[in-house]
Coordinates of C-alpha atoms in Angstrom, one line a residue:
M1 CA 87.3 103.5 173.0
T2 CA 85.5 100.3 172.1
I3 CA 88.0 97.3 171.0
G4 CA 87.1 95.2 168.4
A5 CA 84.5 97.8 167.1
R6 CA 83.7 97.4 163.4
R7 CA 85.4 99.6 161.1
K8 CA 83.1 102.3 159.8
T9 CA 82.9 103.1 155.7
W10 CA 81.5 106.1 154.1
S11 CA 79.4 103.8 151.9
T12 CA 77.5 102.2 154.4
D13 CA 78.1 104.3 157.8
A14 CA 78.3 107.9 156.7
A15 CA 75.0 110.8 157.5
L16 CA 75.4 111.6 153.6
P17 CA 76.9 109.9 150.5
L18 CA 80.3 111.0 149.9
C19 CA 80.9 112.1 146.4
T20 CA 84.5 113.3 144.9
A21 CA 83.9 113.3 141.5
R22 CA 84.9 116.2 139.4
E23 CA 81.6 116.9 137.8
F24 CA 80.2 117.5 141.2
V25 CA 83.0 119.0 143.0
E26 CA 84.4 121.7 140.8
P27 CA 81.2 123.6 140.2
L28 CA 81.3 123.5 144.2
Y29 CA 84.4 124.8 144.5
K30 CA 84.0 127.5 141.9
S31 CA 80.9 129.0 143.9
L32 CA 82.8 128.9 146.9
L33 CA 85.7 130.7 145.0
I34 CA 83.0 133.4 144.1
R35 CA 81.3 133.6 147.6
A36 CA 84.7 134.3 148.8
Q37 CA 85.7 137.0 146.8
S38 CA 82.3 138.9 147.3
L39 CA 83.1 138.6 151.1
G40 CA 86.4 140.6 150.3
Y41 CA 88.8 137.7 150.6
A42 CA 91.9 137.8 148.2
I43 CA 92.4 134.6 146.2
S44 CA 95.4 133.2 145.8
R45 CA 95.6 131.4 142.7
P46 CA 99.3 129.5 141.5
N47 CA 100.8 130.7 138.6
L48 CA 101.9 127.4 136.9
T49 CA 105.0 126.8 134.2
T50 CA 103.7 123.5 132.5
T51 CA 105.3 121.1 129.5
N52 CA 104.2 118.3 128.3
D53 CA 107.8 117.0 127.1
P54 CA 108.3 114.0 129.3
A55 CA 112.0 113.9 129.0
L56 CA 111.7 110.4 128.9
C57 CA 115.1 108.2 129.4
L58 CA 116.1 104.9 130.4
L59 CA 118.4 104.0 133.1
A60 CA 120.4 101.2 133.0
D61 CA 121.3 98.4 136.0
D62 CA 124.3 100.7 137.3
G63 CA 122.5 104.1 137.0
T64 CA 123.6 105.3 133.8
L65 CA 121.4 107.7 131.7
I66 CA 120.3 106.2 128.2
K67 CA 119.0 108.7 125.7
P68 CA 116.8 108.2 122.8
R69 CA 118.3 107.7 119.9
R70 CA 115.3 108.8 117.4
Q71 CA 111.8 110.2 118.5
S72 CA 109.0 110.5 116.1
D73 CA 105.7 111.9 117.5
N74 CA 105.3 109.5 120.7
R75 CA 107.5 106.9 119.7
Y76 CA 110.6 106.9 121.3
V77 CA 114.0 104.4 120.2
F78 CA 116.7 103.4 122.9
L79 CA 119.8 101.5 122.2
I80 CA 120.3 99.0 124.6
D81 CA 123.4 97.3 125.0
P82 CA 124.1 93.6 125.3
G83 CA 123.9 91.9 128.6
T84 CA 121.3 94.5 129.9
T85 CA 119.0 92.5 132.5
H86 CA 116.5 95.7 132.8
V87 CA 116.2 99.1 132.7
W88 CA 114.1 102.1 134.5
I89 CA 111.6 104.1 132.6
R90 CA 112.5 107.8 133.8
S91 CA 110.4 110.8 132.9
R92 CA 109.2 113.9 134.6
H93 CA 105.6 113.4 136.7
S94 CA 103.1 115.6 138.5
R95 CA 99.6 114.9 140.1
P96 CA 96.2 115.7 138.5
C97 CA 95.2 117.4 141.8
D98 CA 98.1 119.9 141.4
Y99 CA 98.0 120.9 137.3
V100 CA 93.9 120.8 137.5
G101 CA 93.1 121.8 140.4
P102 CA 91.7 120.7 144.1
F103 CA 88.7 119.5 142.9
M104 CA 90.1 116.7 141.1
D105 CA 90.4 113.9 143.4
D106 CA 93.6 112.1 141.6
R107 CA 96.9 112.4 143.9
R108 CA 98.7 109.9 141.7
S109 CA 102.3 110.8 140.9
L110 CA 101.9 110.3 136.7
G111 CA 104.7 110.4 134.6
V112 CA 104.0 108.6 131.0
L113 CA 101.1 106.4 129.6
V114 CA 102.4 103.7 127.8
A115 CA 100.9 102.1 125.0
S116 CA 103.2 99.6 123.7
L117 CA 107.0 98.3 124.2
S118 CA 108.9 96.6 121.4
L119 CA 112.3 95.0 121.6
F120 CA 114.0 94.8 118.3
S121 CA 117.1 92.4 118.7
S122 CA 118.8 89.4 116.6
S123 CA 116.0 87.4 117.6
G124 CA 113.4 89.8 115.9
L125 CA 110.6 91.7 117.0
I126 CA 109.1 91.2 120.3
D127 CA 106.4 92.8 122.1
V128 CA 107.5 93.5 125.7
T129 CA 104.3 92.6 127.8
S130 CA 105.5 92.5 131.3
Y131 CA 104.4 95.8 131.9
R132 CA 101.1 94.7 131.5
Q133 CA 100.7 91.4 133.2
D134 CA 103.1 92.2 136.3
A135 CA 101.0 93.8 138.8
L136 CA 103.5 94.2 141.3
L137 CA 106.2 95.9 139.0
M138 CA 107.8 99.1 140.7
G139 CA 106.9 102.4 139.3
W140 CA 103.9 101.3 137.6
H141 CA 100.2 102.2 138.5
G142 CA 97.1 100.1 138.9
C143 CA 96.4 98.0 135.5
E144 CA 93.0 100.2 134.2
H145 CA 93.3 99.4 131.0
P146 CA 94.1 96.1 129.1
L147 CA 96.6 97.7 127.0
Y148 CA 97.8 101.0 128.6
R149 CA 99.5 101.5 131.9
W150 CA 100.9 104.6 133.8
T151 CA 104.0 104.7 135.4
D152 CA 104.7 107.2 138.4
G153 CA 108.3 108.8 136.7
L154 CA 110.7 105.7 137.4
A155 CA 109.3 102.3 136.1
E156 CA 110.8 99.0 136.7
L157 CA 111.3 96.9 133.1
P158 CA 112.6 93.4 133.1
L159 CA 114.4 92.2 130.3
E160 CA 116.4 89.2 131.3
A161 CA 113.9 87.0 129.7
F162 CA 115.1 87.9 126.4
D163 CA 119.1 86.9 126.9
L164 CA 120.1 90.0 124.9
K165 CA 123.7 89.1 123.6
N166 CA 123.7 91.4 120.9
P167 CA 122.6 95.4 121.2
A168 CA 119.1 96.0 120.7
L169 CA 116.9 98.7 120.4
L170 CA 113.7 99.2 122.9
V171 CA 110.8 101.5 121.2
I172 CA 108.5 103.1 124.1
E173 CA 104.9 104.3 122.1
L174 CA 103.2 106.9 124.3
V175 CA 99.3 107.5 124.7
L176 CA 99.4 110.2 126.8
S177 CA 102.4 112.5 128.8
G178 CA 102.2 115.7 130.3
P179 CA 101.0 118.3 131.7
Y180 CA 104.2 118.5 134.0
I181 CA 104.5 121.2 136.1
L182 CA 108.1 123.0 135.9
N183 CA 108.1 125.1 138.3
Q184 CA 107.6 123.5 141.7
T185 CA 109.9 121.9 144.2
Q186 CA 110.0 118.4 142.7
D187 CA 112.8 117.3 140.2
T188 CA 111.5 117.1 137.0
S189 CA 115.0 116.9 135.1
P190 CA 115.8 113.7 133.3
H191 CA 118.4 112.6 135.9
I192 CA 117.8 110.7 138.7
S193 CA 119.3 110.9 142.7
P194 CA 121.7 108.1 143.3
L195 CA 119.5 107.9 146.6
E196 CA 116.4 107.3 144.6
F197 CA 117.5 105.0 142.3
G198 CA 119.6 102.9 145.0
E199 CA 116.4 102.3 146.9
R200 CA 114.6 100.7 144.0
E201 CA 117.3 99.0 143.1
A202 CA 117.9 97.5 146.5
L203 CA 114.2 96.6 146.5
F204 CA 114.6 94.8 143.2
L205 CA 117.8 92.6 143.9
Q206 CA 116.1 91.3 147.1

């Protein structure tokens, strides 16, 4: 063992370049499957049941489930009680490497891709942009697009800046949702376990 040795990387130290792009890996994967079948190996393919329904809902500060009052295509409308300081956007979630195939180098747990968040309150219409501006919000993946952002299935949305003294409507518009795998061990219901919510709520309050 060498102490203080330089950390090696694929880009500068590998004998061959590393490529994980789907257009490169998928043909190799399929050719290996064909080769294995020709040699008499049994190929096991998972029988996946999927849905594009995100089962979108909100969770209040105390973990209370808030279901949509209305839904039209990819737009969901929720009633927010006065005094609410933050909510959590809850949905089903799946990994692209699971529902596309092992040749897909994307192991993120993807919930919904949010296009916009709007708050209708006694003060008027407010464009909620914190989810696009705060890179450290819990439950959100990296900001890959200036307008859209993926949740991981349970994403924090602070509302304290709006000082809600009266009921308000929160409108969530999605760019994309699903597919979600239904016949796997993860909980794909719109409900959240007390442990999962408690862990994130504790981090929020620290």
